[in-house]
Amino acid sequence: MPAPGAPGVPPARPTGVTPQLALRVCALYPDLMNIYADRGNLIVLERRCAWRGIDFTLSASGLGEPLDDTSHDLFYIGGGQDRDQRLCAQDLLETKRAGLAAAAARGAVVLGVCGGYQLLGHSYTLGDEEIPGVGLLDVRTVREDAPRRIGNVAIEVALDGDADGARVLAGFENHGGRTYLGAGQQPLGRVLKGFGNDGHSGLEGARTANTIGTYLHGPLLPKNVWFADWLIARALGIAADELAPLPDELERETHLDARRAAGV
Ligand code: GLN
């Protein structure tokens, strides 16, 4: 058994006191699936936990490394070039698909950004080639003979149902693939500005329970810390308003800047 404190192992908890919250994050292919500084998303998760006294551990799972589905609360896969996606897709299927599916089924958060989003679906088709995905989201992506979708983007999302009202995620998209949702697949949100999944459906991203895919880079979480908190809370199994509030003036300005860039 790995020693407490080793990557992915939560620290031992003292008994008889309020349990210490601990978030255990696993980044999939952080060296290959990481364009537009998607690493910033992980730093935001780490900082917002640290500022609240929540234990945070980050481990990585790269090519050839099996994935331990019970040792993490949140799995993250960033964006990538087509050639790197090919390598990762093969490895995801061979060494990580079962673990990731088991983790998602027990409620772990799985977040895929852009190329990572595409790999969470069934397939990414480029001409005659089909790169298979893990199929956690009922989406298919096709690289069509059309310009890349590039620019600032803002979407409206209602994560906890309409009761909480819709909120805005702002970011930047750059993808050649167009993503099409299966008949019953819920999108992540509705496009306010930008292209989103395919440029014409008005839909962006996909969500099934705690598995989420989106085309928003930016990086996503520094521009939308409210969403980072929502993910942290989901991964910890608590409500977002149970997280201690943070002085977010700078973060709110950053969010508004990203919205202004998208024209929203
Ligand atoms: N390679 C994929 C595409 O072009 C994803 C790009 C990305 O992750 N930004 O559609």
PDB file of C-alpha atoms and ligand atoms in Angstrom:
ATOM      1  CA  MET A   1       0.000   0.000   0.000  1.00  0.00           C
ATOM      2  CA  PRO A   2       1.425   3.441  -0.873  1.00  0.00           C
ATOM      3  CA  ALA A   3       2.458   5.622   2.051  1.00  0.00           C
ATOM      4  CA  PRO A   4       0.172   8.461   3.166  1.00  0.00           C
ATOM      5  CA  GLY A   5       1.306  11.622   1.447  1.00  0.00           C
ATOM      6  CA  ALA A   6       2.329   9.773  -1.734  1.00  0.00           C
ATOM      7  CA  PRO A   7       0.727  11.202  -4.888  1.00  0.00           C
ATOM      8  CA  GLY A   8      -2.958  10.389  -4.986  1.00  0.00           C
ATOM      9  CA  VAL A   9      -3.072   9.184  -1.370  1.00  0.00           C
ATOM     10  CA  PRO A  10      -5.085  11.384   0.988  1.00  0.00           C
ATOM     11  CA  PRO A  11      -3.369  12.333   4.216  1.00  0.00           C
ATOM     12  CA  ALA A  12      -4.419  10.369   7.304  1.00  0.00           C
ATOM     13  CA  ARG A  13      -7.295  12.037   9.115  1.00  0.00           C
ATOM     14  CA  PRO A  14      -7.265  12.536  12.857  1.00  0.00           C
ATOM     15  CA  THR A  15     -10.275  10.980  14.535  1.00  0.00           C
ATOM     16  CA  GLY A  16     -12.673  12.851  16.798  1.00  0.00           C
ATOM     17  CA  VAL A  17     -12.440  16.169  14.934  1.00  0.00           C
ATOM     18  CA  THR A  18     -14.293  17.564  11.948  1.00  0.00           C
ATOM     19  CA  PRO A  19     -12.985  15.630   8.940  1.00  0.00           C
ATOM     20  CA  GLN A  20     -10.528  17.612   6.866  1.00  0.00           C
ATOM     21  CA  LEU A  21     -11.737  18.141   3.317  1.00  0.00           C
ATOM     22  CA  ALA A  22      -9.305  16.848   0.717  1.00  0.00           C
ATOM     23  CA  LEU A  23      -9.432  17.162  -3.064  1.00  0.00           C
ATOM     24  CA  ARG A  24      -7.439  14.623  -5.054  1.00  0.00           C
ATOM     25  CA  VAL A  25      -6.937  15.637  -8.664  1.00  0.00           C
ATOM     26  CA  CYS A  26      -5.494  13.561 -11.476  1.00  0.00           C
ATOM     27  CA  ALA A  27      -4.308  15.278 -14.660  1.00  0.00           C
ATOM     28  CA  LEU A  28      -4.369  12.984 -17.681  1.00  0.00           C
ATOM     29  CA  TYR A  29      -1.448  13.453 -20.094  1.00  0.00           C
ATOM     30  CA  PRO A  30      -0.461  16.873 -18.684  1.00  0.00           C
ATOM     31  CA  ASP A  31       2.554  17.013 -21.012  1.00  0.00           C
ATOM     32  CA  LEU A  32       0.712  16.158 -24.237  1.00  0.00           C
ATOM     33  CA  MET A  33      -2.803  17.469 -23.648  1.00  0.00           C
ATOM     34  CA  ASN A  34      -1.967  20.990 -22.566  1.00  0.00           C
ATOM     35  CA  ILE A  35      -2.211  23.832 -25.032  1.00  0.00           C
ATOM     36  CA  TYR A  36      -3.214  27.407 -24.233  1.00  0.00           C
ATOM     37  CA  ALA A  37      -1.729  26.898 -20.766  1.00  0.00           C
ATOM     38  CA  ASP A  38      -4.516  24.572 -19.685  1.00  0.00           C
ATOM     39  CA  ARG A  39      -2.217  23.987 -16.711  1.00  0.00           C
ATOM     40  CA  GLY A  40      -3.686  27.213 -15.325  1.00  0.00           C
ATOM     41  CA  ASN A  41      -6.910  25.331 -14.697  1.00  0.00           C
ATOM     42  CA  LEU A  42      -5.103  22.999 -12.306  1.00  0.00           C
ATOM     43  CA  ILE A  43      -3.377  25.892 -10.562  1.00  0.00           C
ATOM     44  CA  VAL A  44      -6.745  27.545  -9.923  1.00  0.00           C
ATOM     45  CA  LEU A  45      -8.092  24.364  -8.346  1.00  0.00           C
ATOM     46  CA  GLU A  46      -4.991  24.072  -6.181  1.00  0.00           C
ATOM     47  CA  ARG A  47      -5.012  27.726  -5.044  1.00  0.00           C
ATOM     48  CA  ARG A  48      -8.716  27.881  -4.255  1.00  0.00           C
ATOM     49  CA  CYS A  49      -8.422  24.751  -2.140  1.00  0.00           C
ATOM     50  CA  ALA A  50      -5.270  25.979  -0.375  1.00  0.00           C
ATOM     51  CA  TRP A  51      -6.831  29.356   0.448  1.00  0.00           C
ATOM     52  CA  ARG A  52      -9.668  27.507   2.169  1.00  0.00           C
ATOM     53  CA  GLY A  53      -7.524  25.022   4.038  1.00  0.00           C
ATOM     54  CA  ILE A  54      -8.700  22.122   1.863  1.00  0.00           C
ATOM     55  CA  ASP A  55      -5.962  19.523   1.347  1.00  0.00           C
ATOM     56  CA  PHE A  56      -5.042  19.252  -2.310  1.00  0.00           C
ATOM     57  CA  THR A  57      -3.069  16.590  -4.089  1.00  0.00           C
ATOM     58  CA  LEU A  58      -2.286  16.595  -7.798  1.00  0.00           C
ATOM     59  CA  SER A  59      -1.019  13.555  -9.595  1.00  0.00           C
ATOM     60  CA  ALA A  60      -0.564  12.794 -13.240  1.00  0.00           C
ATOM     61  CA  SER A  61      -1.349   9.805 -15.394  1.00  0.00           C
ATOM     62  CA  GLY A  62       0.576   9.690 -18.639  1.00  0.00           C
ATOM     63  CA  LEU A  63       1.073   7.287 -21.519  1.00  0.00           C
ATOM     64  CA  GLY A  64       1.191   3.684 -20.362  1.00  0.00           C
ATOM     65  CA  GLU A  65       0.280   4.481 -16.774  1.00  0.00           C
ATOM     66  CA  PRO A  66      -2.813   2.787 -15.417  1.00  0.00           C
ATOM     67  CA  LEU A  67      -5.456   4.891 -13.762  1.00  0.00           C
ATOM     68  CA  ASP A  68      -6.544   4.183 -10.221  1.00  0.00           C
ATOM     69  CA  ASP A  69     -10.209   5.115 -10.229  1.00  0.00           C
ATOM     70  CA  THR A  70     -10.726   5.234  -6.451  1.00  0.00           C
ATOM     71  CA  SER A  71      -7.776   7.482  -5.611  1.00  0.00           C
ATOM     72  CA  HIS A  72      -9.055  10.676  -7.216  1.00  0.00           C
ATOM     73  CA  ASP A  73     -12.062  12.956  -6.968  1.00  0.00           C
ATOM     74  CA  LEU A  74     -11.482  14.948 -10.143  1.00  0.00           C
ATOM     75  CA  PHE A  75      -9.898  13.956 -13.460  1.00  0.00           C
ATOM     76  CA  TYR A  76      -8.750  16.619 -15.891  1.00  0.00           C
ATOM     77  CA  ILE A  77      -7.772  16.331 -19.543  1.00  0.00           C
ATOM     78  CA  GLY A  78      -6.796  19.444 -21.487  1.00  0.00           C
ATOM     79  CA  GLY A  79      -6.572  20.390 -25.132  1.00  0.00           C
ATOM     80  CA  GLY A  80      -4.154  18.955 -27.643  1.00  0.00           C
ATOM     81  CA  GLN A  81      -2.929  18.888 -31.202  1.00  0.00           C
ATOM     82  CA  ASP A  82      -4.419  16.174 -33.419  1.00  0.00           C
ATOM     83  CA  ARG A  83      -1.144  14.236 -33.427  1.00  0.00           C
ATOM     84  CA  ASP A  84      -0.929  14.175 -29.616  1.00  0.00           C
ATOM     85  CA  GLN A  85      -4.604  13.305 -29.366  1.00  0.00           C
ATOM     86  CA  ARG A  86      -3.968  10.218 -31.477  1.00  0.00           C
ATOM     87  CA  LEU A  87      -1.351   8.952 -29.024  1.00  0.00           C
ATOM     88  CA  CYS A  88      -3.509   9.698 -26.022  1.00  0.00           C
ATOM     89  CA  ALA A  89      -6.684   8.231 -27.533  1.00  0.00           C
ATOM     90  CA  GLN A  90      -5.028   4.868 -28.012  1.00  0.00           C
ATOM     91  CA  ASP A  91      -3.623   4.922 -24.499  1.00  0.00           C
ATOM     92  CA  LEU A  92      -6.912   6.076 -22.969  1.00  0.00           C
ATOM     93  CA  LEU A  93      -8.669   3.089 -24.459  1.00  0.00           C
ATOM     94  CA  GLU A  94      -5.983   0.616 -23.507  1.00  0.00           C
ATOM     95  CA  THR A  95      -5.022   1.697 -20.011  1.00  0.00           C
ATOM     96  CA  LYS A  96      -7.590   4.124 -18.641  1.00  0.00           C
ATOM     97  CA  ARG A  97     -11.053   3.645 -20.100  1.00  0.00           C
ATOM     98  CA  ALA A  98     -12.357   1.209 -17.474  1.00  0.00           C
ATOM     99  CA  GLY A  99     -10.951   3.226 -14.569  1.00  0.00           C
ATOM    100  CA  LEU A 100     -12.307   6.497 -15.879  1.00  0.00           C
ATOM    101  CA  ALA A 101     -15.754   4.994 -16.471  1.00  0.00           C
ATOM    102  CA  ALA A 102     -15.785   3.528 -12.940  1.00  0.00           C
ATOM    103  CA  ALA A 103     -14.717   6.868 -11.464  1.00  0.00           C
ATOM    104  CA  ALA A 104     -17.426   8.735 -13.393  1.00  0.00           C
ATOM    105  CA  ALA A 105     -20.022   6.170 -12.325  1.00  0.00           C
ATOM    106  CA  ARG A 106     -19.240   6.738  -8.642  1.00  0.00           C
ATOM    107  CA  GLY A 107     -19.553  10.517  -9.111  1.00  0.00           C
ATOM    108  CA  ALA A 108     -15.974  11.692  -9.595  1.00  0.00           C
ATOM    109  CA  VAL A 109     -15.747  14.836 -11.713  1.00  0.00           C
ATOM    110  CA  VAL A 110     -14.287  14.302 -15.182  1.00  0.00           C
ATOM    111  CA  LEU A 111     -13.526  17.528 -17.056  1.00  0.00           C
ATOM    112  CA  GLY A 112     -12.308  17.550 -20.658  1.00  0.00           C
ATOM    113  CA  VAL A 113     -11.322  20.738 -22.454  1.00  0.00           C
ATOM    114  CA  CYS A 114     -11.301  20.920 -26.267  1.00  0.00           C
ATOM    115  CA  GLY A 115      -9.170  17.966 -27.448  1.00  0.00           C
ATOM    116  CA  GLY A 116      -9.876  16.385 -24.056  1.00  0.00           C
ATOM    117  CA  TYR A 117     -13.599  16.940 -24.590  1.00  0.00           C
ATOM    118  CA  GLN A 118     -13.386  15.277 -27.997  1.00  0.00           C
ATOM    119  CA  LEU A 119     -11.703  12.227 -26.447  1.00  0.00           C
ATOM    120  CA  LEU A 120     -14.467  11.872 -23.849  1.00  0.00           C
ATOM    121  CA  GLY A 121     -16.903  11.295 -26.731  1.00  0.00           C
ATOM    122  CA  HIS A 122     -17.240   8.302 -29.045  1.00  0.00           C
ATOM    123  CA  SER A 123     -14.945   9.410 -31.833  1.00  0.00           C
ATOM    124  CA  TYR A 124     -13.013  12.142 -33.621  1.00  0.00           C
ATOM    125  CA  THR A 125     -13.104  11.607 -37.378  1.00  0.00           C
ATOM    126  CA  LEU A 126     -10.500  13.154 -39.691  1.00  0.00           C
ATOM    127  CA  GLY A 127     -11.198  12.160 -43.291  1.00  0.00           C
ATOM    128  CA  ASP A 128     -10.874   8.372 -43.454  1.00  0.00           C
ATOM    129  CA  GLU A 129      -9.357   8.125 -40.011  1.00  0.00           C
ATOM    130  CA  GLU A 130     -11.419   7.635 -36.879  1.00  0.00           C
ATOM    131  CA  ILE A 131      -9.765   8.346 -33.539  1.00  0.00           C
ATOM    132  CA  PRO A 132     -11.816   6.477 -30.943  1.00  0.00           C
ATOM    133  CA  GLY A 133     -12.831   8.112 -27.675  1.00  0.00           C
ATOM    134  CA  VAL A 134     -13.875   6.619 -24.350  1.00  0.00           C
ATOM    135  CA  GLY A 135     -17.589   7.270 -24.918  1.00  0.00           C
ATOM    136  CA  LEU A 136     -18.372   8.823 -21.532  1.00  0.00           C
ATOM    137  CA  LEU A 137     -20.236  11.543 -23.407  1.00  0.00           C
ATOM    138  CA  ASP A 138     -22.614  10.735 -26.247  1.00  0.00           C
ATOM    139  CA  VAL A 139     -20.895  13.001 -28.766  1.00  0.00           C
ATOM    140  CA  ARG A 140     -19.069  12.547 -32.045  1.00  0.00           C
ATOM    141  CA  THR A 141     -16.564  14.982 -33.490  1.00  0.00           C
ATOM    142  CA  VAL A 142     -15.789  15.427 -37.172  1.00  0.00           C
ATOM    143  CA  ARG A 143     -12.955  17.433 -38.693  1.00  0.00           C
ATOM    144  CA  GLU A 144     -14.767  18.982 -41.658  1.00  0.00           C
ATOM    145  CA  ASP A 145     -13.220  20.699 -44.633  1.00  0.00           C
ATOM    146  CA  ALA A 146     -13.927  24.123 -43.205  1.00  0.00           C
ATOM    147  CA  PRO A 147     -12.020  26.820 -41.306  1.00  0.00           C
ATOM    148  CA  ARG A 148     -11.010  26.277 -37.696  1.00  0.00           C
ATOM    149  CA  ARG A 149     -13.347  27.795 -35.142  1.00  0.00           C
ATOM    150  CA  ILE A 150     -11.251  30.415 -33.367  1.00  0.00           C
ATOM    151  CA  GLY A 151     -12.170  33.280 -31.071  1.00  0.00           C
ATOM    152  CA  ASN A 152     -13.547  34.474 -27.786  1.00  0.00           C
ATOM    153  CA  VAL A 153     -16.659  32.691 -26.675  1.00  0.00           C
ATOM    154  CA  ALA A 154     -19.290  33.043 -23.972  1.00  0.00           C
ATOM    155  CA  ILE A 155     -21.962  30.543 -23.058  1.00  0.00           C
ATOM    156  CA  GLU A 156     -24.886  30.443 -20.671  1.00  0.00           C
ATOM    157  CA  VAL A 157     -25.106  27.441 -18.362  1.00  0.00           C
ATOM    158  CA  ALA A 158     -27.643  26.266 -15.781  1.00  0.00           C
ATOM    159  CA  LEU A 159     -25.660  23.698 -13.824  1.00  0.00           C
ATOM    160  CA  ASP A 160     -28.023  23.120 -10.942  1.00  0.00           C
ATOM    161  CA  GLY A 161     -31.217  23.442 -12.949  1.00  0.00           C
ATOM    162  CA  ASP A 162     -33.056  26.608 -13.773  1.00  0.00           C
ATOM    163  CA  ALA A 163     -33.809  27.358 -10.120  1.00  0.00           C
ATOM    164  CA  ASP A 164     -30.349  28.840  -9.624  1.00  0.00           C
ATOM    165  CA  GLY A 165     -30.597  30.864 -12.813  1.00  0.00           C
ATOM    166  CA  ALA A 166     -28.214  30.687 -15.719  1.00  0.00           C
ATOM    167  CA  ARG A 167     -24.607  31.793 -15.332  1.00  0.00           C
ATOM    168  CA  VAL A 168     -21.993  32.730 -17.894  1.00  0.00           C
ATOM    169  CA  LEU A 169     -18.777  30.938 -18.776  1.00  0.00           C
ATOM    170  CA  ALA A 170     -16.341  32.929 -20.903  1.00  0.00           C
ATOM    171  CA  GLY A 171     -13.263  31.649 -22.675  1.00  0.00           C
ATOM    172  CA  PHE A 172     -11.461  31.168 -25.944  1.00  0.00           C
ATOM    173  CA  GLU A 173     -12.006  28.447 -28.530  1.00  0.00           C
ATOM    174  CA  ASN A 174      -9.737  27.102 -31.254  1.00  0.00           C
ATOM    175  CA  HIS A 175     -10.808  23.821 -32.777  1.00  0.00           C
ATOM    176  CA  GLY A 176     -10.959  22.210 -36.171  1.00  0.00           C
ATOM    177  CA  GLY A 177     -13.412  19.554 -35.038  1.00  0.00           C
ATOM    178  CA  ARG A 178     -17.181  20.046 -34.992  1.00  0.00           C
ATOM    179  CA  THR A 179     -18.919  18.144 -32.241  1.00  0.00           C
ATOM    180  CA  TYR A 180     -22.416  16.688 -32.588  1.00  0.00           C
ATOM    181  CA  LEU A 181     -24.471  15.556 -29.619  1.00  0.00           C
ATOM    182  CA  GLY A 182     -26.380  12.264 -29.527  1.00  0.00           C
ATOM    183  CA  ALA A 183     -30.163  12.541 -29.258  1.00  0.00           C
ATOM    184  CA  GLY A 184     -30.346  12.389 -25.460  1.00  0.00           C
ATOM    185  CA  GLN A 185     -27.083  14.148 -24.681  1.00  0.00           C
ATOM    186  CA  GLN A 186     -27.347  17.294 -22.589  1.00  0.00           C
ATOM    187  CA  PRO A 187     -25.116  20.179 -23.715  1.00  0.00           C
ATOM    188  CA  LEU A 188     -23.076  22.110 -21.174  1.00  0.00           C
ATOM    189  CA  GLY A 189     -24.640  25.378 -22.250  1.00  0.00           C
ATOM    190  CA  ARG A 190     -26.089  27.672 -24.880  1.00  0.00           C
ATOM    191  CA  VAL A 191     -23.808  29.836 -27.004  1.00  0.00           C
ATOM    192  CA  LEU A 192     -24.115  33.580 -26.393  1.00  0.00           C
ATOM    193  CA  LYS A 193     -21.130  34.550 -28.564  1.00  0.00           C
ATOM    194  CA  GLY A 194     -18.761  32.359 -30.535  1.00  0.00           C
ATOM    195  CA  PHE A 195     -19.156  29.014 -32.271  1.00  0.00           C
ATOM    196  CA  GLY A 196     -19.490  26.299 -29.647  1.00  0.00           C
ATOM    197  CA  ASN A 197     -19.868  22.654 -30.602  1.00  0.00           C
ATOM    198  CA  ASP A 198     -20.502  22.994 -34.311  1.00  0.00           C
ATOM    199  CA  GLY A 199     -21.095  26.642 -35.145  1.00  0.00           C
ATOM    200  CA  HIS A 200     -24.792  26.334 -35.898  1.00  0.00           C
ATOM    201  CA  SER A 201     -26.702  24.380 -33.224  1.00  0.00           C
ATOM    202  CA  GLY A 202     -26.218  27.122 -30.632  1.00  0.00           C
ATOM    203  CA  LEU A 203     -25.008  24.477 -28.185  1.00  0.00           C
ATOM    204  CA  GLU A 204     -21.691  24.257 -26.393  1.00  0.00           C
ATOM    205  CA  GLY A 205     -20.051  21.360 -24.624  1.00  0.00           C
ATOM    206  CA  ALA A 206     -21.734  18.353 -23.104  1.00  0.00           C
ATOM    207  CA  ARG A 207     -22.561  17.187 -19.631  1.00  0.00           C
ATOM    208  CA  THR A 208     -23.646  13.881 -18.143  1.00  0.00           C
ATOM    209  CA  ALA A 209     -23.819  14.110 -14.335  1.00  0.00           C
ATOM    210  CA  ASN A 210     -20.276  15.076 -13.259  1.00  0.00           C
ATOM    211  CA  THR A 211     -18.650  14.378 -16.618  1.00  0.00           C
ATOM    212  CA  ILE A 212     -18.226  17.614 -18.542  1.00  0.00           C
ATOM    213  CA  GLY A 213     -16.692  18.511 -21.874  1.00  0.00           C
ATOM    214  CA  THR A 214     -16.250  22.004 -23.271  1.00  0.00           C
ATOM    215  CA  TYR A 215     -14.402  23.854 -26.016  1.00  0.00           C
ATOM    216  CA  LEU A 216     -13.632  26.748 -23.673  1.00  0.00           C
ATOM    217  CA  HIS A 217      -9.931  27.244 -23.098  1.00  0.00           C
ATOM    218  CA  GLY A 218      -8.837  30.530 -21.846  1.00  0.00           C
ATOM    219  CA  PRO A 219      -7.779  28.933 -19.618  1.00  0.00           C
ATOM    220  CA  LEU A 220     -11.288  28.154 -18.510  1.00  0.00           C
ATOM    221  CA  LEU A 221     -11.023  28.234 -14.712  1.00  0.00           C
ATOM    222  CA  PRO A 222      -8.984  31.438 -14.159  1.00  0.00           C
ATOM    223  CA  LYS A 223     -11.635  33.257 -16.190  1.00  0.00           C
ATOM    224  CA  ASN A 224     -14.543  31.583 -14.402  1.00  0.00           C
ATOM    225  CA  VAL A 225     -13.643  30.901 -10.786  1.00  0.00           C
ATOM    226  CA  TRP A 226     -17.299  30.384  -9.888  1.00  0.00           C
ATOM    227  CA  PHE A 227     -17.125  27.304 -12.119  1.00  0.00           C
ATOM    228  CA  ALA A 228     -13.888  26.166 -10.454  1.00  0.00           C
ATOM    229  CA  ASP A 229     -15.728  26.307  -7.124  1.00  0.00           C
ATOM    230  CA  TRP A 230     -18.670  24.388  -8.540  1.00  0.00           C
ATOM    231  CA  LEU A 231     -16.296  21.649  -9.724  1.00  0.00           C
ATOM    232  CA  ILE A 232     -14.456  21.553  -6.382  1.00  0.00           C
ATOM    233  CA  ALA A 233     -17.756  21.248  -4.510  1.00  0.00           C
ATOM    234  CA  ARG A 234     -19.072  18.513  -6.810  1.00  0.00           C
ATOM    235  CA  ALA A 235     -15.846  16.578  -6.464  1.00  0.00           C
ATOM    236  CA  LEU A 236     -15.986  16.891  -2.659  1.00  0.00           C
ATOM    237  CA  GLY A 237     -19.673  15.957  -2.609  1.00  0.00           C
ATOM    238  CA  ILE A 238     -20.775  19.217  -0.964  1.00  0.00           C
ATOM    239  CA  ALA A 239     -22.829  22.205  -2.130  1.00  0.00           C
ATOM    240  CA  ALA A 240     -20.912  25.138  -3.642  1.00  0.00           C
ATOM    241  CA  ASP A 241     -22.245  27.479  -0.945  1.00  0.00           C
ATOM    242  CA  GLU A 242     -20.604  25.287   1.702  1.00  0.00           C
ATOM    243  CA  LEU A 243     -17.214  26.469   0.437  1.00  0.00           C
ATOM    244  CA  ALA A 244     -15.789  29.424   2.351  1.00  0.00           C
ATOM    245  CA  PRO A 245     -16.152  32.621   0.292  1.00  0.00           C
ATOM    246  CA  LEU A 246     -12.924  34.145  -1.035  1.00  0.00           C
ATOM    247  CA  PRO A 247     -12.128  37.796  -1.784  1.00  0.00           C
ATOM    248  CA  ASP A 248     -12.567  37.512  -5.532  1.00  0.00           C
ATOM    249  CA  GLU A 249     -12.346  41.126  -6.757  1.00  0.00           C
ATOM    250  CA  LEU A 250      -9.502  40.371  -9.169  1.00  0.00           C
ATOM    251  CA  GLU A 251     -11.143  37.149 -10.305  1.00  0.00           C
ATOM    252  CA  ARG A 252     -14.460  38.914 -10.934  1.00  0.00           C
ATOM    253  CA  GLU A 253     -12.653  41.550 -13.017  1.00  0.00           C
ATOM    254  CA  THR A 254     -10.935  38.771 -14.969  1.00  0.00           C
ATOM    255  CA  HIS A 255     -14.293  37.165 -15.650  1.00  0.00           C
ATOM    256  CA  LEU A 256     -15.803  40.456 -16.799  1.00  0.00           C
ATOM    257  CA  ASP A 257     -12.794  41.087 -19.067  1.00  0.00           C
ATOM    258  CA  ALA A 258     -13.263  37.672 -20.667  1.00  0.00           C
ATOM    259  CA  ARG A 259     -16.948  38.420 -21.186  1.00  0.00           C
ATOM    260  CA  ARG A 260     -16.170  41.818 -22.686  1.00  0.00           C
ATOM    261  CA  ALA A 261     -13.656  40.173 -25.045  1.00  0.00           C
ATOM    262  CA  ALA A 262     -16.470  37.912 -26.249  1.00  0.00           C
ATOM    263  CA  GLY A 263     -18.877  40.874 -26.461  1.00  0.00           C
ATOM    264  CA  VAL A 264     -21.215  39.780 -23.673  1.00  0.00           C
TER     265      VAL A 264
HETATM  266  N1  GLN B   1      -7.066  19.015 -32.203  1.00  0.00           N
HETATM  267  C1  GLN B   1      -8.438  19.341 -31.905  1.00  0.00           C
HETATM  268  C2  GLN B   1      -9.092  20.203 -32.953  1.00  0.00           C
HETATM  269  O1  GLN B   1      -8.438  20.906 -33.653  1.00  0.00           O
HETATM  270  C3  GLN B   1      -8.506  19.998 -30.529  1.00  0.00           C
HETATM  271  C4  GLN B   1      -7.812  21.328 -30.476  1.00  0.00           C
HETATM  272  C5  GLN B   1      -7.653  21.880 -29.107  1.00  0.00           C
HETATM  273  O2  GLN B   1      -7.596  21.156 -28.134  1.00  0.00           O
HETATM  274  N2  GLN B   1      -7.552  23.199 -29.040  1.00  0.00           N
HETATM  275  O3  GLN B   1     -10.300  20.200 -33.071  1.00  0.00           O
END
